[in-house]
Amino acid sequence: MNILEQDIKYLPGVGPNRRKMLSQELGIETFGDLLEYYPYKYVDRSKVYTIRELTGDMPFVQVVGHILSFETFEMGLRKERVVAHFTDGTAIMDLVWFNGGKYAKQHYLIGKDYLLFGRPSVFNNRIQVQHPDLDDASKVDTTAMGMQPYYNTTEKMKKAGLTSRSVERLTKTLITQLKDPLPETIPPFITAPLHLMERDLALRTLHYPQNTKDLERARVRMKFEELFFVQLNILRYASDQRRKYGGFVFNRIGDIFNDFYAHNLPFSLTGAQKRVMREIRQDLCSGRQMNRLLQGDVGSGKTLVALMTMLIALDNGYQACIMAPTEILAEQHLATIREFLKGMPIRVELLTGIVKGKKRQEVLDGLLSGEVQILVGTHAIIEDTVQFAHLGLVVIDEQHRFGVAQRAKLWGKTLPQPLPAGRGADTSVSTNFNHRETNYSPPSQGGAGGESLPHVLVMTATPIPRTLAMTLYGDLDVSVIDELPPGRKPIQTSHVFDSRMTSLYDGIRRQIREGRQVYIVFPLIEESAKSDLKNLEQGFEVLREAFPEFRLSKVHGKMKPKDKEAEMQKFVSGETQILVATTVIEVGVNVPNASVMVILDAQRFGLSQLHQLRGRVGRGADQSFCILVTNYKLSEETRKRIDIMCETNDGFRIAEADLKLRGPGDLEGTQQSGMAFDLKIANIARDGQLVQMARDEAQKIIDEDPLCQSDKYQMLWSRLRELRKTNVNWAAIS
């Protein structure tokens, strides 16, 4: 057995109890897991200070000296504070234990020389160090110590005596047992031109670097390795999908599309919409399954592009469906699509949890007969009872709300039968958006390779930074709508402290008297004893008293769907002027007359969420406003978030800033990307150049060895098999 696969309980100093703790708290179960549990910071241990040199604002320091005496102070509830007076001959300082003082008195000897390590502070004009590390000075060579690694541990671990120092000692024990060099995972013909450190040296250096230069080289090597195998896996999936699966060929632009374009298109397409339609048309004619991510800010016209794509499917004799994460959003899509298609003989139906009984059966029968051409719904679409006659296109809105296993079920929704004959004229019919003309003749089963699958168009109003998109959606082709329709005015965003609510209320009254409507968003639904947040229930009553002349609606996630819909409809119809809500309105609410978005306790929201909420206004021709209300006590990070929101309406700039402030989140599992890896050291927000480098190298290998069979790359394919936890081709689902 490979030594790194050995159970961690066999490492000296671990045993069954510590093994259980390491597994439960940190996921460390093998020698390899411990070796890849990297320090989060380092402290230079090569310098020894004198007590006389210490000040209260210094970072971690070390001093050699001895204990003069102990003092014990009672703290009540059977607790005590233990203080040791410590000297090195230049001055005297105090060592303080609030916990573990009894152990300190028994374990540390008066008069014996110790190497002290800790962070100094000042109390009563005297230097002190709380809970210091003390080592026998005669057994420590400070000149060889280099940089001290620090490991994240949990409170539960600390209470059990498993501190950062404990993890460091276990790691040192492991490294001393690794006599032979660790095997490489990336061949030298890749690492050498990139000047990457050998893997064995990199792993050892990461735990015990001698200097910052070596540490940085070790970090770059291991970051590259993580990102490289993530990209290799994604690109392997994508290559496999293109090779194995065909897509139905939609080579006709016919009466349905052209009638819509000539008579129902509410406004001219933007240049960005035309560009995206050309990209989609190219996919639909290629014979390959389209897997395309459509990014665009709120209000950029993604739904119109999706509808036009669905009409192309209809012209070729297929059905289409659009799946939304919530009933509110599904109903919004239904209303929007029906409005777009007004007067056209196209049957569009809704399928959500609230569609029941006779109506539900009518929809199911219509899907099976092909009479229902466009289906709008939630996850109810993937239920086993739902079958289409010939589903050709799946549109998924806000894909991060769906697990890929759910989306995979959509593939099995078409009953096996001969492909329908296309309806409509051929591609020579002009469509006015400069689509690429093609005389492509579809193969008998519609695709290249084996099985043909419905095309997939994924929409998101959450702009995704390029480096993150390369990892989360690396197997998708990406289209971006980066223009707003003409006539839309940028939303004016301002920051107001909660001491200025009176003047804010005056501004709200002015807007409503001019015929506008207002959203007021709270972060919580019910009062929490642990939180100082304003809450919706009490806040609603306060607002009713503040605006007695206006009518208010209230919406939150714990309401029954029927009640929530009734309140929403009051606001949509204009019966109420103010909608008091939680973030349930983040998506799926389209009220062009609403021109003011007030977000209370805005410091509690992430940047992307603030941007999504702001996107609920600015949908009409009138000037719209977003007011971010906070208290005065803001952290530096929060101030940056608020400033960015006030400076720009650019969703991509906001997303980049959000990624840098908050990190990429959890990339593990099939929910997002089908990846089976945690990023243990790389950071997509900060390592963009390495992401690109890793992707470029992975692409070269896939281009040269798409079947993963070349002897030249067996080291890579073997390592990839070790890392993968699933063999399901999730990327083929997008």
XYZ file of C-alpha atoms in Angstrom:
734
model
C 0.000 0.000 0.000
C 1.107 3.562 -0.765
C 2.235 5.117 2.549
C -0.007 8.138 1.921
C -3.062 5.840 1.869
C -2.366 4.536 5.393
C -4.981 5.281 8.060
C -4.010 8.298 10.152
C -4.526 6.303 13.380
C -1.236 4.509 12.664
C 0.757 7.751 12.834
C 2.589 8.013 16.193
C 0.754 10.543 18.383
C -2.705 9.938 16.883
C -4.498 6.821 18.092
C -8.271 6.102 17.931
C -9.562 9.201 19.767
C -7.500 11.722 17.841
C -8.224 9.839 14.630
C -11.954 10.302 15.211
C -11.498 13.990 16.008
C -9.310 14.644 12.935
C -11.799 12.825 10.708
C -14.916 14.539 12.057
C -13.526 18.058 12.310
C -11.066 18.311 9.416
C -11.791 15.341 7.157
C -8.284 13.971 7.755
C -8.348 10.167 7.544
C -5.075 9.186 5.869
C -1.417 10.215 5.870
C -2.065 11.907 2.518
C -4.949 13.934 3.944
C -2.686 15.271 6.699
C 0.082 16.098 4.235
C -2.394 18.101 2.136
C -3.818 19.962 5.134
C -1.830 23.125 4.526
C -0.903 25.868 7.016
C -2.908 29.082 6.747
C -0.045 31.324 7.922
C 3.612 31.298 8.993
C 5.624 33.142 11.628
C 9.376 33.699 11.389
C 10.983 31.727 14.234
C 14.614 32.498 13.372
C 14.862 35.691 15.483
C 15.067 35.723 19.296
C 14.161 38.998 21.077
C 15.019 40.288 24.526
C 12.158 41.282 26.822
C 13.475 44.850 26.808
C 12.871 45.006 23.006
C 9.218 43.954 23.195
C 6.267 46.306 22.639
C 2.535 45.678 22.836
C 1.917 46.071 19.083
C 4.403 43.449 17.872
C 3.319 40.205 16.135
C 4.444 36.796 17.436
C 7.889 36.842 19.034
C 10.183 34.423 20.837
C 12.315 34.984 23.943
C 14.703 32.714 25.883
C 14.415 33.006 29.685
C 13.205 31.318 32.865
C 10.240 31.464 35.261
C 10.836 33.275 38.555
C 7.523 32.390 40.266
C 3.799 31.601 39.809
C 0.773 33.473 41.153
C -2.834 32.245 41.179
C -5.911 34.514 41.160
C -9.439 33.228 41.760
C -11.967 34.146 39.022
C -15.158 32.608 40.446
C -17.088 29.544 39.311
C -14.079 27.394 40.181
C -11.943 29.209 37.581
C -8.532 30.703 38.142
C -6.008 32.904 36.360
C -2.409 31.731 36.613
C 0.418 34.221 36.097
C 4.108 33.275 35.752
C 6.781 35.969 36.136
C 9.358 35.387 33.388
C 12.794 36.983 32.870
C 15.719 36.855 30.480
C 17.922 39.173 32.532
C 16.969 42.334 30.619
C 13.493 42.770 32.145
C 10.545 40.857 33.634
C 7.288 40.002 31.811
C 4.135 38.046 32.720
C 2.881 34.812 31.203
C -0.885 34.411 31.674
C -3.142 31.349 31.505
C -6.923 31.734 31.781
C -7.307 28.060 30.880
C -4.822 25.300 31.529
C -3.142 27.139 34.401
C -3.073 24.020 36.571
C -1.190 22.161 33.828
C 1.275 25.075 33.477
C 2.105 25.081 37.222
C 2.704 21.334 37.209
C 4.543 21.107 33.898
C 6.825 24.170 33.741
C 9.722 24.383 36.227
C 10.954 27.503 38.024
C 14.531 28.375 37.037
C 14.614 26.189 33.900
C 15.424 27.905 30.574
C 12.552 27.906 28.074
C 12.069 29.230 24.546
C 8.879 31.300 24.824
C 6.737 31.949 21.753
C 3.625 34.155 21.681
C 2.053 37.526 20.906
C 3.026 40.316 23.355
C 0.552 42.834 24.749
C 0.664 45.419 27.554
C -1.343 45.207 30.799
C -0.752 47.602 33.742
C 2.351 48.971 31.982
C 3.915 45.497 31.829
C 4.528 43.191 28.857
C 2.503 39.995 28.991
C 1.873 36.993 26.741
C -1.341 35.018 27.121
C -1.228 31.226 26.699
C 2.375 31.112 25.439
C 4.152 28.135 23.860
C 7.121 27.053 26.007
C 9.790 24.606 24.830
C 12.907 23.308 26.591
C 15.537 25.786 25.370
C 18.311 23.177 25.520
C 16.491 21.059 22.895
C 15.689 23.822 20.394
C 18.016 25.152 17.703
C 16.482 28.523 16.855
C 18.852 29.061 13.908
C 17.303 26.030 12.148
C 13.666 26.793 12.939
C 12.808 28.868 9.865
C 9.121 29.714 9.627
C 6.542 28.336 12.069
C 3.426 26.938 10.303
C -0.060 27.587 11.722
C -3.011 25.277 11.015
C -6.720 25.999 11.312
C -8.392 24.010 14.087
C -11.921 24.007 15.512
C -13.087 24.907 19.014
C -13.933 21.256 19.617
C -10.366 20.264 18.730
C -8.851 22.925 20.971
C -10.931 21.746 23.933
C -9.610 18.239 23.315
C -6.013 19.493 23.248
C -5.628 19.292 19.452
C -4.249 22.747 18.732
C -2.385 24.139 15.746
C 0.836 23.158 17.513
C -0.454 19.589 17.891
C -1.243 19.371 14.169
C 2.220 20.747 13.399
C 3.889 18.074 15.520
C 1.876 15.333 13.817
C 2.844 16.747 10.414
C 6.512 16.838 11.410
C 6.288 13.204 12.543
C 4.755 12.245 9.200
C 7.340 14.096 7.130
C 10.218 12.432 9.028
C 8.657 9.045 8.181
C 8.565 9.831 4.460
C 12.070 8.581 3.665
C 11.526 8.142 -0.077
C 10.567 11.029 -2.361
C 6.834 11.337 -2.935
C 5.747 10.241 -6.423
C 5.208 12.892 -9.075
C 1.715 13.515 -10.425
C 2.637 15.753 -13.370
C 5.400 14.704 -15.810
C 8.561 16.838 -16.097
C 7.832 17.776 -19.724
C 4.972 19.882 -18.315
C 6.495 21.160 -15.056
C 9.999 21.958 -16.341
C 9.030 24.555 -19.006
C 6.786 26.219 -16.417
C 9.641 26.247 -13.846
C 7.518 24.432 -11.273
C 9.056 22.906 -8.144
C 9.110 19.101 -7.760
C 6.056 17.807 -5.893
C 8.009 16.156 -3.055
C 9.986 19.305 -2.317
C 6.893 21.499 -2.664
C 4.869 19.520 -0.096
C 7.714 19.457 2.433
C 8.418 23.165 1.889
C 4.763 24.122 2.363
C 4.880 22.791 5.920
C 8.416 23.887 6.817
C 9.665 26.691 4.552
C 13.061 28.213 5.237
C 12.205 31.520 3.586
C 9.362 33.307 1.810
C 10.852 32.769 -1.661
C 10.830 28.968 -1.294
C 7.347 29.131 0.236
C 5.965 31.052 -2.744
C 7.477 28.597 -5.246
C 5.977 25.668 -3.301
C 2.573 27.363 -3.230
C 2.626 28.023 -6.979
C 3.446 24.363 -7.679
C 0.621 22.959 -5.545
C -1.885 25.594 -6.673
C -1.097 24.774 -10.292
C -1.533 21.056 -9.605
C -4.980 21.560 -8.058
C -6.208 23.825 -10.823
C -4.645 21.708 -13.570
C -6.511 18.533 -12.573
C -9.769 20.457 -12.135
C -9.413 21.828 -15.671
C -8.262 18.485 -17.079
C -11.361 16.835 -15.642
C -13.709 19.508 -16.997
C -12.160 19.490 -20.462
C -12.111 15.695 -20.559
C -15.838 15.694 -19.776
C -16.549 18.327 -22.425
C -14.502 16.485 -25.062
C -16.230 13.219 -24.187
C -19.632 14.864 -24.462
C -18.907 16.384 -27.868
C -17.622 13.049 -29.145
C -20.388 10.813 -27.772
C -23.521 12.907 -28.002
C -25.133 14.577 -30.964
C -27.783 17.252 -30.879
C -30.951 17.590 -32.896
C -30.274 19.737 -35.959
C -32.431 22.872 -36.162
C -31.544 24.010 -39.673
C -34.804 25.839 -40.384
C -35.910 29.354 -39.634
C -39.616 29.231 -40.430
C -43.007 30.848 -40.127
C -43.219 30.836 -36.335
C -39.913 32.653 -35.833
C -40.410 35.068 -38.725
C -43.985 35.935 -37.711
C -42.771 36.733 -34.219
C -39.820 38.752 -35.516
C -41.983 40.753 -37.915
C -45.034 41.399 -35.757
C -44.411 40.695 -32.051
C -40.844 41.809 -31.330
C -41.435 44.658 -28.851
C -38.205 46.527 -29.647
C -35.137 46.225 -31.817
C -32.570 43.719 -30.589
C -29.387 45.150 -29.118
C -26.088 44.381 -30.796
C -25.298 41.969 -27.955
C -28.583 40.091 -28.417
C -27.926 39.745 -32.157
C -24.409 38.442 -31.489
C -25.696 35.869 -28.988
C -28.432 34.708 -31.402
C -25.785 34.109 -34.087
C -23.760 32.013 -31.632
C -26.833 29.989 -30.663
C -27.841 29.464 -34.314
C -24.392 28.116 -35.079
C -24.759 25.605 -32.213
C -28.241 24.515 -33.312
C -27.069 23.757 -36.855
C -23.858 21.982 -35.880
C -25.190 18.478 -35.200
C -23.712 18.674 -31.695
C -25.693 19.158 -28.515
C -25.647 22.824 -27.536
C -24.442 23.445 -23.999
C -24.333 27.218 -23.699
C -24.292 29.544 -20.697
C -26.089 32.828 -21.337
C -24.906 35.537 -18.960
C -26.559 38.898 -18.763
C -27.406 41.467 -16.157
C -30.939 41.884 -14.847
C -33.040 43.469 -17.587
C -30.580 42.768 -20.422
C -33.077 40.716 -22.437
C -32.047 37.103 -21.760
C -35.658 35.877 -21.706
C -36.276 37.292 -25.183
C -33.200 35.501 -26.541
C -34.340 32.263 -24.870
C -37.826 32.637 -26.365
C -36.443 33.215 -29.877
C -34.323 30.076 -29.466
C -37.437 28.141 -28.410
C -39.267 29.397 -31.508
C -36.486 27.973 -33.698
C -37.053 24.609 -31.963
C -40.778 24.900 -32.716
C -40.062 25.719 -36.368
C -38.124 22.455 -36.594
C -40.975 20.405 -35.131
C -39.744 20.130 -31.538
C -41.036 21.193 -28.141
C -39.160 23.402 -25.678
C -39.285 23.912 -21.929
C -37.940 26.477 -19.519
C -37.232 25.466 -15.927
C -37.104 28.089 -13.158
C -36.073 27.647 -9.504
C -39.233 29.106 -7.910
C -42.953 29.181 -8.640
C -42.922 32.990 -8.641
C -40.188 33.070 -11.282
C -41.908 30.339 -13.364
C -45.179 32.310 -13.319
C -43.273 35.460 -14.249
C -41.727 33.668 -17.242
C -45.147 32.362 -18.279
C -46.652 35.866 -18.189
C -43.692 37.335 -20.087
C -43.705 34.641 -22.788
C -47.479 34.824 -23.289
C -47.252 38.607 -23.588
C -44.465 38.277 -26.186
C -46.501 35.680 -28.159
C -49.829 37.549 -27.990
C -51.973 36.668 -30.998
C -49.767 33.781 -32.135
C -51.217 30.220 -32.245
C -48.662 28.744 -29.843
C -49.745 26.745 -26.808
C -47.700 27.687 -23.731
C -48.489 25.993 -20.417
C -47.344 26.124 -16.794
C -46.370 23.129 -14.670
C -45.558 23.773 -11.005
C -46.569 22.228 -7.702
C -49.753 24.283 -7.575
C -51.027 23.044 -10.969
C -53.198 20.104 -9.921
C -56.124 17.889 -10.889
C -57.826 18.282 -14.244
C -55.601 21.182 -15.358
C -52.442 19.204 -14.616
C -53.725 16.215 -16.603
C -54.557 18.476 -19.544
C -50.995 19.782 -19.547
C -49.501 16.268 -19.324
C -51.727 15.028 -22.160
C -50.797 18.054 -24.274
C -47.086 17.410 -23.772
C -47.447 13.778 -24.801
C -49.460 14.637 -27.914
C -47.150 17.511 -28.865
C -49.938 20.088 -28.637
C -48.173 21.886 -25.769
C -45.253 23.468 -27.592
C -43.633 25.425 -24.763
C -43.712 24.325 -21.119
C -42.770 26.680 -18.298
C -42.226 25.151 -14.870
C -40.228 24.419 -11.774
C -38.616 21.153 -10.688
C -42.101 19.664 -11.198
C -41.036 19.218 -14.852
C -38.613 16.446 -13.894
C -41.241 14.308 -12.152
C -41.607 10.823 -13.660
C -45.170 11.464 -14.860
C -44.016 14.241 -17.212
C -43.200 13.068 -20.760
C -42.799 15.074 -23.967
C -43.577 13.952 -27.510
C -40.297 15.376 -28.816
C -38.400 17.711 -26.495
C -35.673 19.499 -28.426
C -34.571 22.403 -26.218
C -34.217 22.870 -22.465
C -33.750 26.371 -21.038
C -32.607 26.463 -17.411
C -32.872 29.749 -15.529
C -30.463 30.419 -12.664
C -28.768 27.036 -13.014
C -27.045 27.235 -9.620
C -30.441 26.615 -7.998
C -30.636 23.119 -9.552
C -28.502 20.053 -8.902
C -27.152 18.455 -12.078
C -28.729 15.129 -11.115
C -32.104 16.905 -11.339
C -31.244 18.422 -14.684
C -30.108 15.033 -16.006
C -33.682 13.777 -15.694
C -34.752 16.191 -18.424
C -32.864 14.079 -20.945
C -35.216 11.165 -20.510
C -38.378 13.183 -21.092
C -38.733 12.473 -24.818
C -40.374 9.183 -25.786
C -38.323 7.145 -28.313
C -39.731 7.667 -31.813
C -38.643 8.856 -35.251
C -37.614 12.484 -35.349
C -40.441 14.813 -36.402
C -40.293 16.420 -39.778
C -39.303 20.062 -39.554
C -41.979 22.670 -39.983
C -41.252 25.873 -41.832
C -39.021 27.279 -44.511
C -35.322 26.652 -44.907
C -32.499 28.788 -43.583
C -32.442 31.132 -46.541
C -35.389 33.037 -45.021
C -34.081 36.369 -43.752
C -34.194 36.871 -39.995
C -32.625 40.333 -39.789
C -30.179 39.377 -37.036
C -27.423 38.311 -39.428
C -27.600 34.620 -38.582
C -25.038 32.429 -40.261
C -26.568 30.829 -43.362
C -26.095 27.083 -43.610
C -27.065 24.292 -45.983
C -26.259 21.669 -43.347
C -28.236 18.459 -43.870
C -29.064 16.663 -40.608
C -28.083 13.007 -40.229
C -30.965 10.595 -39.732
C -30.722 10.759 -35.940
C -29.905 14.424 -35.778
C -26.414 14.349 -34.310
C -22.793 13.479 -34.653
C -21.821 10.300 -32.895
C -24.362 8.208 -31.018
C -27.361 9.372 -29.050
C -28.951 12.752 -29.794
C -29.947 14.933 -26.893
C -32.004 18.095 -26.395
C -30.046 21.319 -26.620
C -29.364 23.089 -23.325
C -29.352 26.850 -22.792
C -28.487 27.933 -19.257
C -29.358 31.499 -18.234
C -28.003 33.394 -15.276
C -28.486 36.983 -14.144
C -25.587 36.514 -11.744
C -22.534 37.722 -13.673
C -19.739 35.190 -13.232
C -16.118 36.359 -13.325
C -14.110 34.731 -16.091
C -11.774 32.760 -13.815
C -14.715 31.338 -11.876
C -16.671 30.546 -15.034
C -13.671 28.610 -16.345
C -13.905 26.346 -13.311
C -17.608 26.149 -12.520
C -18.841 26.183 -16.106
C -15.679 25.258 -17.983
C -17.491 22.729 -20.148
C -20.051 25.290 -21.378
C -19.709 27.719 -24.236
C -20.363 31.180 -22.826
C -22.382 33.992 -24.378
C -22.682 37.386 -22.722
C -25.369 40.042 -23.207
C -23.471 43.125 -22.093
C -25.884 45.827 -23.288
C -29.135 47.050 -21.787
C -32.110 47.729 -24.086
C -32.349 51.345 -25.310
C -34.187 53.769 -23.053
C -33.119 52.174 -19.763
C -31.586 54.681 -17.341
C -28.818 53.553 -14.933
C -30.103 53.096 -11.378
C -28.829 55.732 -8.947
C -27.515 54.027 -5.806
C -26.845 55.859 -2.542
C -25.823 54.962 1.008
C -27.883 56.296 3.925
C -27.289 55.788 7.664
C -30.291 54.599 9.667
C -30.285 57.857 11.663
C -31.622 59.578 8.512
C -34.805 57.541 8.125
C -37.091 60.592 8.409
C -35.645 62.227 5.291
C -35.644 58.834 3.529
C -39.377 58.469 4.258
C -39.957 61.947 2.794
C -38.212 60.868 -0.422
C -40.345 57.700 -0.604
C -43.542 59.813 -0.238
C -42.450 62.073 -3.108
C -41.886 59.101 -5.411
C -45.233 57.487 -4.573
C -47.096 60.800 -5.086
C -45.504 60.939 -8.541
C -47.151 57.572 -9.250
C -44.223 55.256 -8.506
C -44.004 52.152 -6.284
C -41.407 51.161 -3.686
C -39.733 47.976 -2.418
C -38.481 47.888 1.181
C -36.360 44.807 1.928
C -35.561 43.387 5.374
C -32.921 40.707 6.004
C -34.990 38.719 8.535
C -38.569 37.490 8.924
C -38.830 37.062 12.694
C -37.057 38.608 15.636
C -33.946 36.751 16.737
C -32.589 37.005 20.266
C -29.054 36.674 18.886
C -29.408 39.403 16.327
C -29.822 43.145 16.281
C -31.326 43.055 12.786
C -34.505 44.857 12.025
C -37.162 42.301 11.363
C -39.953 42.311 8.864
C -42.841 41.621 11.225
C -42.177 44.578 13.520
C -40.851 46.684 10.667
C -44.067 46.245 8.707
C -46.074 47.747 11.578
C -43.622 50.652 11.882
C -43.929 51.334 8.157
C -47.740 51.216 8.279
C -47.617 53.916 10.953
C -45.045 55.918 8.959
C -47.116 55.777 5.736
C -50.785 55.830 6.830
C -51.790 57.436 3.542
C -50.505 54.500 1.420
C -51.316 50.780 1.106
C -48.635 48.168 1.872
C -48.115 44.504 0.931
C -45.946 42.035 2.856
C -44.146 39.031 1.347
C -41.733 36.542 2.904
C -40.606 32.974 2.365
C -42.655 31.411 5.169
C -45.994 32.502 3.733
C -48.234 29.989 1.965
C -47.737 30.208 -1.833
C -51.366 31.303 -2.313
C -51.060 34.139 0.224
C -47.694 35.198 -1.141
C -49.034 35.301 -4.696
C -52.069 37.328 -3.590
C -49.861 39.942 -1.919
C -47.539 40.050 -4.926
C -50.438 40.561 -7.291
C -51.677 43.523 -5.238
C -48.303 45.182 -5.799
C -48.061 44.168 -9.476
C -51.543 45.601 -10.160
C -50.760 48.831 -8.303
C -53.332 48.219 -5.573
C -50.522 48.608 -3.001
C -47.768 51.189 -3.313
C -45.137 49.674 -0.990
C -43.977 46.040 -0.979
C -42.286 45.075 2.297
C -40.331 41.876 1.726
C -37.357 39.668 2.437
C -34.999 38.479 -0.298
C -37.808 36.308 -1.663
C -38.121 39.073 -4.276
C -34.498 38.683 -5.355
C -35.652 36.971 -8.550
C -38.899 36.728 -10.429
C -40.572 40.063 -9.778
C -41.066 42.431 -12.703
C -42.914 45.651 -11.904
C -41.816 48.396 -14.336
C -43.622 51.042 -12.254
C -41.470 50.298 -9.168
C -38.699 52.886 -9.088
C -37.306 52.722 -5.533
C -35.504 49.841 -3.802
C -34.719 50.406 -0.105
C -32.488 47.711 1.438
C -32.381 47.865 5.238
C -29.321 46.520 7.081
C -27.549 46.394 3.722
C -24.327 45.436 5.507
C -25.831 41.970 6.035
C -26.011 41.196 2.306
C -23.352 40.046 -0.119
C -22.532 42.120 -3.175
C -24.192 39.790 -5.657
C -27.368 39.689 -3.574
C -27.453 43.486 -3.325
C -27.020 43.681 -7.091
C -29.841 41.178 -7.675
C -32.170 43.116 -5.381
C -31.282 46.392 -7.072
C -32.225 44.785 -10.396
C -35.884 44.685 -9.320
C -36.095 48.400 -10.169
C -34.937 50.237 -13.285
C -37.265 48.180 -15.486
C -39.275 51.111 -16.800
C -38.373 54.355 -18.546
C -38.345 56.415 -15.305
C -35.267 57.156 -13.233
C -34.916 54.536 -10.489
C -33.155 54.625 -7.139
C -31.575 52.088 -4.775
C -30.964 53.177 -1.176
C -28.641 51.080 0.989
C -29.405 51.693 4.681
C -26.813 50.739 7.332
C -25.740 51.700 10.825
C -22.503 53.593 11.491
C -20.504 50.577 12.691
C -19.220 49.116 9.433
C -16.170 46.942 8.875
C -13.671 47.910 6.189
C -14.892 45.071 3.966
C -18.518 46.186 4.332
C -17.616 49.771 3.437
C -15.909 48.460 0.289
C -19.059 46.533 -0.660
C -21.284 49.572 -0.152
C -18.869 51.844 -2.071
C -18.722 49.436 -5.039
C -22.533 49.312 -5.183
C -22.730 53.114 -5.214
C -20.001 53.440 -7.862
C -21.192 51.020 -10.542
C -24.154 49.185 -12.051
C -21.812 46.830 -13.941
C -22.696 43.318 -12.760
C -19.395 41.836 -13.933
C -17.336 44.379 -12.033
C -19.473 43.704 -8.952
C -19.065 39.943 -9.361
C -15.268 40.277 -9.608
C -15.233 42.378 -6.444
C -17.544 39.925 -4.653
C -15.288 37.011 -5.599
C -12.252 38.803 -4.198
C -14.019 39.804 -0.988
C -15.829 36.549 -0.246
C -13.941 33.857 -2.182
C -15.391 31.358 -4.639
C -17.319 29.255 -2.131
C -17.655 25.507 -2.310
C -16.684 23.970 -5.631
C -17.084 20.399 -4.452
C -19.759 18.001 -5.602
C -22.018 17.757 -8.578
C -24.330 20.610 -7.640
C -22.343 23.130 -9.675
C -19.824 21.622 -12.000
C -19.552 17.888 -11.633
C -16.146 18.301 -10.038
C -15.091 15.977 -7.264
C -12.306 18.061 -5.760
C -11.918 20.579 -2.966
C -9.520 23.428 -3.585
C -7.192 23.151 -0.607
C -4.671 25.821 -1.515
C -5.653 27.551 -4.759
C -7.967 30.566 -4.689
C -9.825 31.263 -7.912
C -10.347 34.899 -6.926
C -6.634 35.578 -6.575
C -5.032 32.981 -8.830
C -6.578 33.956 -12.149
C -3.294 33.686 -14.066
C -2.706 30.183 -12.727
C -6.269 29.177 -13.678
C -5.571 30.276 -17.256
C -2.159 28.569 -17.303
C -3.644 25.325 -15.978
C -6.460 25.439 -18.530
C -4.051 26.050 -21.422
C -1.904 23.068 -20.416
C -4.944 20.822 -19.903
C -6.340 21.822 -23.304
C -3.081 20.829 -25.031
C -3.327 17.361 -23.518
C -7.009 16.884 -24.431
C -6.258 18.024 -27.997
C -3.421 15.493 -28.270
C -5.056 12.611 -26.359
C -8.877 13.026 -26.422
C -9.478 9.323 -25.691
C -7.184 9.405 -22.610
C -5.222 6.404 -23.884
C -1.753 7.716 -24.725
C 1.136 6.164 -22.743
C 2.711 9.616 -22.665
C -0.052 10.887 -20.360
C -0.766 7.790 -18.265
C 0.617 9.493 -15.134
C -2.038 12.193 -15.528
C -4.950 9.866 -16.260
C -3.970 7.665 -13.320
C -3.890 10.652 -10.971
C -7.209 11.912 -12.321
C -8.824 8.546 -11.592
C -7.577 8.799 -7.999
C -9.052 12.260 -7.596
C -12.430 11.642 -9.172
C -15.193 10.373 -6.940
C -17.787 9.905 -9.656
C -17.834 8.477 -13.158
C -21.086 10.158 -14.159
C -20.615 12.466 -17.103
C -22.179 15.472 -15.392
C -20.617 17.933 -17.805
C -22.726 16.489 -20.624
C -25.711 17.909 -18.735
C -23.980 21.296 -18.442
